[in-house]
Amino acid sequence: MKKGKVTGIGGVFFKTDNPEQTKEWYKKNLGLNTDQWGCTFWWNQENGKKGSTQWSPFDKATDYFNPSKKDFMINYRVENLIELLEELKENGVTVINKIEEYDYGKFGWIIDLDGNKIELWEPKDEAFL
């Protein structure tokens, strides 16, 4: 039985030559309510609690996606991050051995079969409300 699982998309992150121009273009043309981080989309979870998905353009020179060489990174919302990372490691998945914790949740990272860095987030959505 799985100790942790993905519950949704937590964010879509991508590299661009000019993050500020990109955010302004999306705001003007598609109506995204952008801020310094990008745009946060709010929705209701099955249990009725609020959840969010983050859309964020990053500067092309960022090293946040390392060791991946890709221009994007997906963030998945998960349950039981620490247990999930342990289980993934047991399954032979490349786990980046660090966990970061903030008032809005815990983060961990893995590398998929195609070399994509994947961010796993155990959220505390109430921190945003």
Short mmCIF file of N, CA, C and O in Angstrom, two decimals:
data_model
loop_
_atom_site.label_atom_id
_atom_site.label_comp_id
_atom_site.label_asym_id
_atom_site.label_seq_id
_atom_site.Cartn_x
_atom_site.Cartn_y
_atom_site.Cartn_z
N MET A 1 0.83 -1.19 0.00
CA MET A 1 0.00 0.00 0.00
C MET A 1 0.88 1.24 0.00
O MET A 1 1.86 1.32 0.71
N LYS A 2 0.50 2.21 -0.80
CA LYS A 2 1.24 3.46 -0.90
C LYS A 2 1.05 4.29 0.36
O LYS A 2 -0.04 4.45 0.86
N LYS A 3 2.16 4.83 0.85
CA LYS A 3 2.12 5.71 2.02
C LYS A 3 1.86 7.15 1.61
O LYS A 3 1.34 7.94 2.36
N GLY A 4 2.28 7.50 0.41
CA GLY A 4 2.09 8.84 -0.12
C GLY A 4 1.60 8.75 -1.54
O GLY A 4 1.77 7.73 -2.19
N LYS A 5 0.95 9.81 -2.00
CA LYS A 5 0.48 9.78 -3.38
C LYS A 5 0.34 11.20 -3.89
O LYS A 5 0.28 12.16 -3.13
N VAL A 6 0.28 11.32 -5.20
CA VAL A 6 0.04 12.60 -5.85
C VAL A 6 -1.45 12.90 -5.77
O VAL A 6 -2.29 12.04 -6.03
N THR A 7 -1.79 14.14 -5.39
CA THR A 7 -3.18 14.54 -5.29
C THR A 7 -3.57 15.59 -6.33
O THR A 7 -4.72 15.95 -6.44
N GLY A 8 -2.59 16.07 -7.09
CA GLY A 8 -2.88 17.07 -8.13
C GLY A 8 -1.63 17.77 -8.60
O GLY A 8 -0.52 17.47 -8.15
N ILE A 9 -1.82 18.71 -9.49
CA ILE A 9 -0.72 19.53 -9.99
C ILE A 9 -0.56 20.72 -9.05
O ILE A 9 -1.51 21.47 -8.82
N GLY A 10 0.62 20.89 -8.50
CA GLY A 10 0.89 22.02 -7.61
C GLY A 10 1.41 23.22 -8.35
O GLY A 10 1.25 24.35 -7.91
N GLY A 11 2.06 22.99 -9.49
CA GLY A 11 2.59 24.12 -10.23
C GLY A 11 3.20 23.71 -11.55
O GLY A 11 3.59 22.56 -11.74
N VAL A 12 3.27 24.68 -12.43
CA VAL A 12 3.93 24.53 -13.72
C VAL A 12 4.96 25.66 -13.79
O VAL A 12 4.61 26.84 -13.70
N PHE A 13 6.22 25.29 -13.90
CA PHE A 13 7.31 26.25 -13.91
C PHE A 13 8.08 26.11 -15.22
O PHE A 13 8.34 25.00 -15.66
N PHE A 14 8.44 27.23 -15.83
CA PHE A 14 9.15 27.18 -17.10
C PHE A 14 10.13 28.34 -17.20
O PHE A 14 9.94 29.39 -16.58
N LYS A 15 11.17 28.14 -17.99
CA LYS A 15 12.18 29.17 -18.21
C LYS A 15 11.78 30.06 -19.38
O LYS A 15 11.18 29.60 -20.35
N THR A 16 12.15 31.33 -19.26
CA THR A 16 11.87 32.29 -20.31
C THR A 16 12.97 33.35 -20.30
O THR A 16 13.63 33.56 -19.28
N ASP A 17 13.15 34.02 -21.43
CA ASP A 17 14.17 35.07 -21.52
C ASP A 17 13.82 36.28 -20.66
O ASP A 17 14.71 36.96 -20.16
N ASN A 18 12.54 36.56 -20.48
CA ASN A 18 12.14 37.74 -19.73
C ASN A 18 10.88 37.43 -18.92
O ASN A 18 9.76 37.62 -19.42
N PRO A 19 11.04 36.97 -17.68
CA PRO A 19 9.88 36.60 -16.87
C PRO A 19 8.87 37.74 -16.68
O PRO A 19 7.66 37.52 -16.72
N GLU A 20 9.34 38.97 -16.49
CA GLU A 20 8.43 40.10 -16.27
C GLU A 20 7.58 40.36 -17.51
O GLU A 20 6.37 40.57 -17.41
N GLN A 21 8.22 40.37 -18.68
CA GLN A 21 7.47 40.56 -19.93
C GLN A 21 6.49 39.41 -20.16
O GLN A 21 5.37 39.63 -20.61
N THR A 22 6.92 38.21 -19.84
CA THR A 22 6.05 37.03 -20.01
C THR A 22 4.82 37.14 -19.12
O THR A 22 3.69 36.91 -19.57
N LYS A 23 5.03 37.51 -17.85
CA LYS A 23 3.89 37.67 -16.94
C LYS A 23 2.95 38.76 -17.43
O LYS A 23 1.72 38.59 -17.41
N GLU A 24 3.51 39.86 -17.91
CA GLU A 24 2.68 40.97 -18.41
C GLU A 24 1.90 40.54 -19.65
O GLU A 24 0.72 40.87 -19.80
N TRP A 25 2.53 39.76 -20.54
CA TRP A 25 1.84 39.29 -21.75
C TRP A 25 0.65 38.42 -21.38
O TRP A 25 -0.45 38.58 -21.89
N TYR A 26 0.86 37.48 -20.44
CA TYR A 26 -0.23 36.61 -20.01
C TYR A 26 -1.33 37.38 -19.29
O TYR A 26 -2.51 37.06 -19.41
N LYS A 27 -0.94 38.40 -18.54
CA LYS A 27 -1.92 39.24 -17.85
C LYS A 27 -2.77 40.00 -18.86
O LYS A 27 -4.00 39.99 -18.80
N LYS A 28 -2.12 40.63 -19.81
CA LYS A 28 -2.80 41.45 -20.82
C LYS A 28 -3.66 40.60 -21.76
O LYS A 28 -4.81 40.94 -22.04
N ASN A 29 -3.12 39.51 -22.24
CA ASN A 29 -3.78 38.74 -23.29
C ASN A 29 -4.67 37.61 -22.80
O ASN A 29 -5.64 37.26 -23.47
N LEU A 30 -4.37 37.04 -21.64
CA LEU A 30 -5.16 35.92 -21.15
C LEU A 30 -5.79 36.18 -19.79
O LEU A 30 -6.47 35.31 -19.24
N GLY A 31 -5.56 37.36 -19.24
CA GLY A 31 -6.21 37.75 -18.01
C GLY A 31 -5.68 37.11 -16.75
O GLY A 31 -6.36 37.11 -15.72
N LEU A 32 -4.46 36.55 -16.78
CA LEU A 32 -3.89 35.97 -15.58
C LEU A 32 -3.61 37.06 -14.56
O LEU A 32 -3.07 38.11 -14.90
N ASN A 33 -3.97 36.83 -13.32
CA ASN A 33 -3.76 37.77 -12.24
C ASN A 33 -2.34 37.55 -11.70
O ASN A 33 -2.14 36.88 -10.69
N THR A 34 -1.35 38.12 -12.39
CA THR A 34 0.05 37.84 -12.07
C THR A 34 0.56 38.71 -10.93
O THR A 34 0.07 39.82 -10.69
N ASP A 35 1.57 38.16 -10.25
CA ASP A 35 2.29 38.89 -9.20
C ASP A 35 3.77 38.57 -9.36
O ASP A 35 4.18 38.05 -10.41
N GLN A 36 4.57 38.83 -8.35
CA GLN A 36 6.01 38.61 -8.48
C GLN A 36 6.37 37.15 -8.76
O GLN A 36 7.42 36.86 -9.31
N TRP A 37 5.51 36.20 -8.38
CA TRP A 37 5.81 34.78 -8.55
C TRP A 37 5.19 34.20 -9.81
O TRP A 37 5.55 33.10 -10.22
N GLY A 38 4.22 34.85 -10.38
CA GLY A 38 3.50 34.31 -11.54
C GLY A 38 2.02 34.48 -11.30
O GLY A 38 1.53 35.59 -11.11
N CYS A 39 1.29 33.38 -11.26
CA CYS A 39 -0.15 33.41 -11.03
C CYS A 39 -0.55 32.19 -10.21
O CYS A 39 -0.10 31.07 -10.49
N THR A 40 -1.39 32.41 -9.22
CA THR A 40 -1.90 31.32 -8.40
C THR A 40 -3.35 31.08 -8.79
O THR A 40 -4.16 32.00 -8.78
N PHE A 41 -3.66 29.85 -9.15
CA PHE A 41 -5.03 29.44 -9.47
C PHE A 41 -5.61 28.74 -8.25
O PHE A 41 -5.04 27.75 -7.77
N TRP A 42 -6.73 29.23 -7.75
CA TRP A 42 -7.40 28.65 -6.59
C TRP A 42 -8.57 27.79 -7.03
O TRP A 42 -9.25 28.12 -7.99
N TRP A 43 -8.79 26.69 -6.33
CA TRP A 43 -9.87 25.76 -6.63
C TRP A 43 -10.24 25.04 -5.34
O TRP A 43 -9.54 25.14 -4.35
N ASN A 44 -11.33 24.32 -5.37
CA ASN A 44 -11.78 23.55 -4.21
C ASN A 44 -11.43 22.08 -4.37
O ASN A 44 -11.67 21.49 -5.42
N GLN A 45 -10.86 21.52 -3.30
CA GLN A 45 -10.54 20.11 -3.29
C GLN A 45 -11.82 19.31 -3.03
O GLN A 45 -12.85 19.86 -2.67
N GLU A 46 -11.74 17.99 -3.19
CA GLU A 46 -12.90 17.12 -2.97
C GLU A 46 -13.46 17.27 -1.55
O GLU A 46 -14.64 17.16 -1.34
N ASN A 47 -12.56 17.55 -0.59
CA ASN A 47 -13.00 17.68 0.80
C ASN A 47 -13.55 19.08 1.10
O ASN A 47 -13.87 19.38 2.24
N GLY A 48 -13.63 19.93 0.08
CA GLY A 48 -14.18 21.27 0.24
C GLY A 48 -13.16 22.33 0.63
O GLY A 48 -13.46 23.52 0.60
N LYS A 49 -11.95 21.91 0.98
CA LYS A 49 -10.90 22.87 1.32
C LYS A 49 -10.33 23.49 0.06
O LYS A 49 -10.35 22.88 -1.01
N LYS A 50 -9.81 24.70 0.19
CA LYS A 50 -9.19 25.37 -0.94
C LYS A 50 -7.86 24.72 -1.27
O LYS A 50 -7.13 24.27 -0.38
N GLY A 51 -7.53 24.68 -2.56
CA GLY A 51 -6.24 24.22 -3.05
C GLY A 51 -5.74 25.21 -4.07
O GLY A 51 -6.50 26.05 -4.56
N SER A 52 -4.46 25.12 -4.41
CA SER A 52 -3.92 26.06 -5.39
C SER A 52 -2.95 25.37 -6.33
O SER A 52 -2.34 24.35 -5.99
N THR A 53 -2.82 25.96 -7.51
CA THR A 53 -1.83 25.56 -8.50
C THR A 53 -1.10 26.82 -8.92
O THR A 53 -1.73 27.83 -9.25
N GLN A 54 0.22 26.76 -8.91
CA GLN A 54 1.05 27.93 -9.22
C GLN A 54 1.58 27.83 -10.65
O GLN A 54 2.04 26.79 -11.07
N TRP A 55 1.50 28.93 -11.37
CA TRP A 55 2.08 29.08 -12.71
C TRP A 55 3.18 30.11 -12.60
O TRP A 55 2.94 31.23 -12.15
N SER A 56 4.44 29.72 -12.92
CA SER A 56 5.56 30.62 -12.70
C SER A 56 6.60 30.57 -13.81
O SER A 56 7.20 29.53 -14.05
N PRO A 57 6.81 31.72 -14.48
CA PRO A 57 7.95 31.81 -15.40
C PRO A 57 9.23 32.13 -14.61
O PRO A 57 9.20 32.96 -13.70
N PHE A 58 10.30 31.44 -14.92
CA PHE A 58 11.61 31.64 -14.28
C PHE A 58 12.57 32.21 -15.30
O PHE A 58 12.46 31.93 -16.50
N ASP A 59 13.53 32.96 -14.84
CA ASP A 59 14.57 33.48 -15.73
C ASP A 59 15.33 32.31 -16.36
O ASP A 59 15.61 31.31 -15.70
N LYS A 60 15.66 32.46 -17.63
CA LYS A 60 16.36 31.42 -18.39
C LYS A 60 17.64 30.94 -17.68
O LYS A 60 18.02 29.78 -17.81
N ALA A 61 18.27 31.81 -16.91
CA ALA A 61 19.54 31.48 -16.26
C ALA A 61 19.36 30.77 -14.91
O ALA A 61 20.35 30.41 -14.28
N THR A 62 18.13 30.50 -14.48
CA THR A 62 17.92 29.88 -13.18
C THR A 62 18.61 28.52 -13.07
O THR A 62 18.69 27.79 -14.06
N ASP A 63 19.09 28.22 -11.88
CA ASP A 63 19.62 26.88 -11.64
C ASP A 63 18.65 26.06 -10.79
O ASP A 63 18.96 24.95 -10.37
N TYR A 64 17.45 26.59 -10.57
CA TYR A 64 16.46 25.91 -9.74
C TYR A 64 16.03 24.57 -10.32
O TYR A 64 15.64 23.68 -9.58
N PHE A 65 16.11 24.40 -11.64
CA PHE A 65 15.70 23.15 -12.27
C PHE A 65 16.82 22.11 -12.31
O PHE A 65 16.61 20.99 -12.72
N ASN A 66 18.03 22.50 -11.90
CA ASN A 66 19.17 21.59 -11.93
C ASN A 66 18.93 20.40 -11.00
O ASN A 66 18.27 20.55 -9.98
N PRO A 67 19.38 19.21 -11.34
CA PRO A 67 20.32 18.90 -12.40
C PRO A 67 19.68 18.69 -13.77
O PRO A 67 20.38 18.42 -14.73
N SER A 68 18.37 18.84 -13.89
CA SER A 68 17.72 18.71 -15.19
C SER A 68 18.19 19.80 -16.14
O SER A 68 18.44 20.93 -15.72
N LYS A 69 18.30 19.47 -17.39
CA LYS A 69 18.67 20.44 -18.43
C LYS A 69 17.43 20.97 -19.15
O LYS A 69 17.54 21.73 -20.11
N LYS A 70 16.25 20.58 -18.69
CA LYS A 70 15.00 20.96 -19.35
C LYS A 70 14.61 22.39 -18.99
O LYS A 70 15.07 22.95 -18.00
N ASP A 71 13.73 22.96 -19.79
CA ASP A 71 13.26 24.33 -19.58
C ASP A 71 11.96 24.40 -18.80
O ASP A 71 11.33 25.45 -18.74
N PHE A 72 11.56 23.29 -18.19
CA PHE A 72 10.32 23.28 -17.42
C PHE A 72 10.47 22.35 -16.23
O PHE A 72 11.36 21.50 -16.18
N MET A 73 9.58 22.52 -15.26
CA MET A 73 9.51 21.62 -14.13
C MET A 73 8.06 21.59 -13.66
O MET A 73 7.41 22.63 -13.57
N ILE A 74 7.57 20.40 -13.37
CA ILE A 74 6.22 20.23 -12.84
C ILE A 74 6.33 20.03 -11.33
O ILE A 74 7.21 19.34 -10.84
N ASN A 75 5.41 20.65 -10.61
CA ASN A 75 5.29 20.48 -9.16
C ASN A 75 4.01 19.69 -8.94
O ASN A 75 2.95 20.09 -9.42
N TYR A 76 4.13 18.56 -8.23
CA TYR A 76 2.95 17.75 -7.90
C TYR A 76 2.62 17.92 -6.42
O TYR A 76 3.50 17.87 -5.57
N ARG A 77 1.34 18.11 -6.14
CA ARG A 77 0.85 18.12 -4.76
C ARG A 77 0.82 16.67 -4.29
O ARG A 77 0.33 15.80 -5.00
N VAL A 78 1.33 16.41 -3.08
CA VAL A 78 1.39 15.03 -2.59
C VAL A 78 0.93 14.96 -1.14
O VAL A 78 0.90 15.97 -0.42
N GLU A 79 0.59 13.77 -0.73
CA GLU A 79 0.34 13.45 0.67
C GLU A 79 1.58 12.74 1.20
O GLU A 79 2.22 11.98 0.47
N ASN A 80 1.90 12.97 2.46
CA ASN A 80 2.95 12.21 3.15
C ASN A 80 4.28 12.24 2.40
O ASN A 80 4.84 11.21 2.03
N LEU A 81 4.81 13.43 2.18
CA LEU A 81 6.02 13.62 1.38
C LEU A 81 7.18 12.73 1.83
O LEU A 81 7.80 12.05 1.02
N ILE A 82 7.49 12.74 3.11
CA ILE A 82 8.66 11.99 3.59
C ILE A 82 8.50 10.50 3.32
O ILE A 82 9.42 9.85 2.81
N GLU A 83 7.34 9.96 3.62
CA GLU A 83 7.10 8.54 3.36
C GLU A 83 7.14 8.24 1.87
O GLU A 83 7.67 7.21 1.44
N LEU A 84 6.59 9.15 1.06
CA LEU A 84 6.61 8.95 -0.40
C LEU A 84 8.04 8.94 -0.91
O LEU A 84 8.40 8.06 -1.72
N LEU A 85 8.87 9.86 -0.46
CA LEU A 85 10.27 9.89 -0.91
C LEU A 85 11.00 8.61 -0.52
O LEU A 85 11.79 8.08 -1.30
N GLU A 86 10.74 8.10 0.68
CA GLU A 86 11.36 6.84 1.11
C GLU A 86 10.93 5.70 0.20
O GLU A 86 11.74 4.86 -0.21
N GLU A 87 9.64 5.66 -0.12
CA GLU A 87 9.12 4.60 -0.99
C GLU A 87 9.71 4.71 -2.40
O GLU A 87 10.09 3.70 -3.01
N LEU A 88 9.81 5.93 -2.91
CA LEU A 88 10.38 6.14 -4.25
C LEU A 88 11.85 5.69 -4.28
O LEU A 88 12.28 5.05 -5.24
N LYS A 89 12.59 6.02 -3.24
CA LYS A 89 13.99 5.62 -3.16
C LYS A 89 14.10 4.09 -3.17
O LYS A 89 14.95 3.53 -3.87
N GLU A 90 13.22 3.42 -2.41
CA GLU A 90 13.21 1.95 -2.40
C GLU A 90 12.90 1.38 -3.77
O GLU A 90 13.35 0.28 -4.12
N ASN A 91 12.12 2.12 -4.59
CA ASN A 91 11.77 1.68 -5.94
C ASN A 91 12.83 2.02 -6.97
O ASN A 91 12.64 1.82 -8.16
N GLY A 92 13.96 2.59 -6.53
CA GLY A 92 15.05 2.90 -7.44
C GLY A 92 14.95 4.25 -8.11
O GLY A 92 15.73 4.56 -9.02
N VAL A 93 14.01 5.09 -7.67
CA VAL A 93 13.86 6.43 -8.24
C VAL A 93 14.98 7.31 -7.69
O VAL A 93 15.35 7.21 -6.51
N THR A 94 15.54 8.17 -8.54
CA THR A 94 16.56 9.12 -8.10
C THR A 94 15.89 10.20 -7.27
O THR A 94 15.05 10.96 -7.76
N VAL A 95 16.23 10.23 -5.99
CA VAL A 95 15.69 11.22 -5.05
C VAL A 95 16.80 12.20 -4.72
O VAL A 95 17.91 11.79 -4.36
N ILE A 96 16.51 13.49 -4.85
CA ILE A 96 17.47 14.51 -4.45
C ILE A 96 17.35 14.62 -2.93
O ILE A 96 16.29 14.93 -2.40
N ASN A 97 18.43 14.30 -2.26
CA ASN A 97 18.40 14.12 -0.81
C ASN A 97 18.37 15.44 -0.03
O ASN A 97 19.31 15.78 0.67
N LYS A 98 17.28 16.16 -0.19
CA LYS A 98 17.05 17.31 0.67
C LYS A 98 15.55 17.56 0.72
O LYS A 98 14.83 17.29 -0.24
N ILE A 99 15.12 18.01 1.86
CA ILE A 99 13.72 18.40 2.04
C ILE A 99 13.73 19.81 2.58
O ILE A 99 14.52 20.13 3.48
N GLU A 100 12.89 20.67 2.02
CA GLU A 100 12.77 22.03 2.52
C GLU A 100 11.37 22.19 3.08
O GLU A 100 10.40 21.72 2.50
N GLU A 101 11.30 22.86 4.24
CA GLU A 101 10.01 23.05 4.89
C GLU A 101 9.77 24.53 5.15
O GLU A 101 10.65 25.24 5.62
N TYR A 102 8.56 24.98 4.81
CA TYR A 102 8.15 26.37 4.98
C TYR A 102 6.77 26.37 5.63
O TYR A 102 6.14 25.32 5.77
N ASP A 103 6.27 27.54 5.97
CA ASP A 103 4.95 27.61 6.59
C ASP A 103 3.84 27.18 5.63
O ASP A 103 2.75 26.87 6.04
N TYR A 104 4.12 27.14 4.33
CA TYR A 104 3.13 26.73 3.32
C TYR A 104 3.35 25.31 2.82
O TYR A 104 2.67 24.87 1.89
N GLY A 105 4.28 24.56 3.42
CA GLY A 105 4.43 23.16 3.07
C GLY A 105 5.86 22.66 3.01
O GLY A 105 6.80 23.41 3.22
N LYS A 106 5.98 21.36 2.71
CA LYS A 106 7.27 20.68 2.57
C LYS A 106 7.52 20.40 1.10
O LYS A 106 6.59 20.06 0.36
N PHE A 107 8.81 20.46 0.71
CA PHE A 107 9.19 20.20 -0.68
C PHE A 107 10.29 19.15 -0.74
O PHE A 107 11.20 19.15 0.10
N GLY A 108 10.20 18.29 -1.75
CA GLY A 108 11.24 17.33 -2.06
C GLY A 108 11.32 17.22 -3.58
O GLY A 108 10.42 17.67 -4.29
N TRP A 109 12.40 16.61 -4.09
CA TRP A 109 12.60 16.54 -5.53
C TRP A 109 13.07 15.16 -5.95
O TRP A 109 13.80 14.49 -5.21
N ILE A 110 12.66 14.78 -7.14
CA ILE A 110 13.09 13.52 -7.75
C ILE A 110 13.45 13.80 -9.21
O ILE A 110 13.15 14.88 -9.74
N ILE A 111 14.05 12.81 -9.83
CA ILE A 111 14.35 12.87 -11.27
C ILE A 111 13.60 11.73 -11.93
O ILE A 111 13.69 10.57 -11.49
N ASP A 112 12.85 12.04 -12.99
CA ASP A 112 12.11 10.98 -13.68
C ASP A 112 12.97 10.28 -14.73
O ASP A 112 14.16 10.60 -14.89
N LEU A 113 12.40 9.32 -15.44
CA LEU A 113 13.16 8.52 -16.43
C LEU A 113 13.75 9.35 -17.55
O LEU A 113 14.74 8.95 -18.15
N ASP A 114 13.16 10.51 -17.85
CA ASP A 114 13.64 11.36 -18.94
C ASP A 114 14.58 12.46 -18.45
O ASP A 114 14.93 13.36 -19.21
N GLY A 115 14.98 12.41 -17.19
CA GLY A 115 15.89 13.40 -16.66
C GLY A 115 15.23 14.69 -16.21
O GLY A 115 15.90 15.68 -15.94
N ASN A 116 13.89 14.69 -16.12
CA ASN A 116 13.17 15.87 -15.66
C ASN A 116 13.22 15.94 -14.14
O ASN A 116 12.95 14.94 -13.46
N LYS A 117 13.54 17.11 -13.61
CA LYS A 117 13.43 17.32 -12.18
C LYS A 117 11.96 17.53 -11.86
O LYS A 117 11.28 18.33 -12.50
N ILE A 118 11.46 16.80 -10.88
CA ILE A 118 10.06 16.88 -10.47
C ILE A 118 10.04 17.37 -9.02
O ILE A 118 10.74 16.82 -8.17
N GLU A 119 9.25 18.40 -8.77
CA GLU A 119 9.11 18.92 -7.42
C GLU A 119 7.87 18.31 -6.79
O GLU A 119 6.81 18.30 -7.39
N LEU A 120 8.02 17.80 -5.57
CA LEU A 120 6.91 17.23 -4.82
C LEU A 120 6.62 18.14 -3.64
O LEU A 120 7.53 18.51 -2.89
N TRP A 121 5.36 18.51 -3.48
CA TRP A 121 4.97 19.50 -2.47
C TRP A 121 3.84 18.95 -1.62
O TRP A 121 2.78 18.60 -2.13
N GLU A 122 4.09 18.85 -0.31
CA GLU A 122 3.04 18.53 0.65
C GLU A 122 2.54 19.88 1.17
O GLU A 122 3.17 20.50 2.03
N PRO A 123 1.42 20.39 0.60
CA PRO A 123 1.01 21.76 0.89
C PRO A 123 0.33 21.96 2.23
O PRO A 123 -0.23 21.03 2.81
N LYS A 124 0.40 23.20 2.69
CA LYS A 124 -0.41 23.71 3.78
C LYS A 124 -1.16 24.91 3.17
O LYS A 124 -0.75 26.05 3.31
N ASP A 125 -2.22 24.62 2.43
CA ASP A 125 -2.93 25.65 1.69
C ASP A 125 -3.46 26.77 2.59
O ASP A 125 -3.57 27.92 2.16
N GLU A 126 -3.79 26.42 3.83
CA GLU A 126 -4.35 27.43 4.74
C GLU A 126 -3.37 28.58 4.97
O GLU A 126 -3.77 29.68 5.35
N ALA A 127 -2.07 28.37 4.73
CA ALA A 127 -1.09 29.43 4.91
C ALA A 127 -1.29 30.57 3.91
O ALA A 127 -0.84 31.68 4.15
N PHE A 128 -1.97 30.30 2.80
CA PHE A 128 -2.20 31.32 1.77
C PHE A 128 -3.48 32.12 1.98
O PHE A 128 -3.70 33.11 1.32
N LEU A 129 -4.34 31.62 2.84
CA LEU A 129 -5.66 32.26 3.00
C LEU A 129 -5.63 33.43 3.94
O LEU A 129 -4.85 33.58 4.79
#
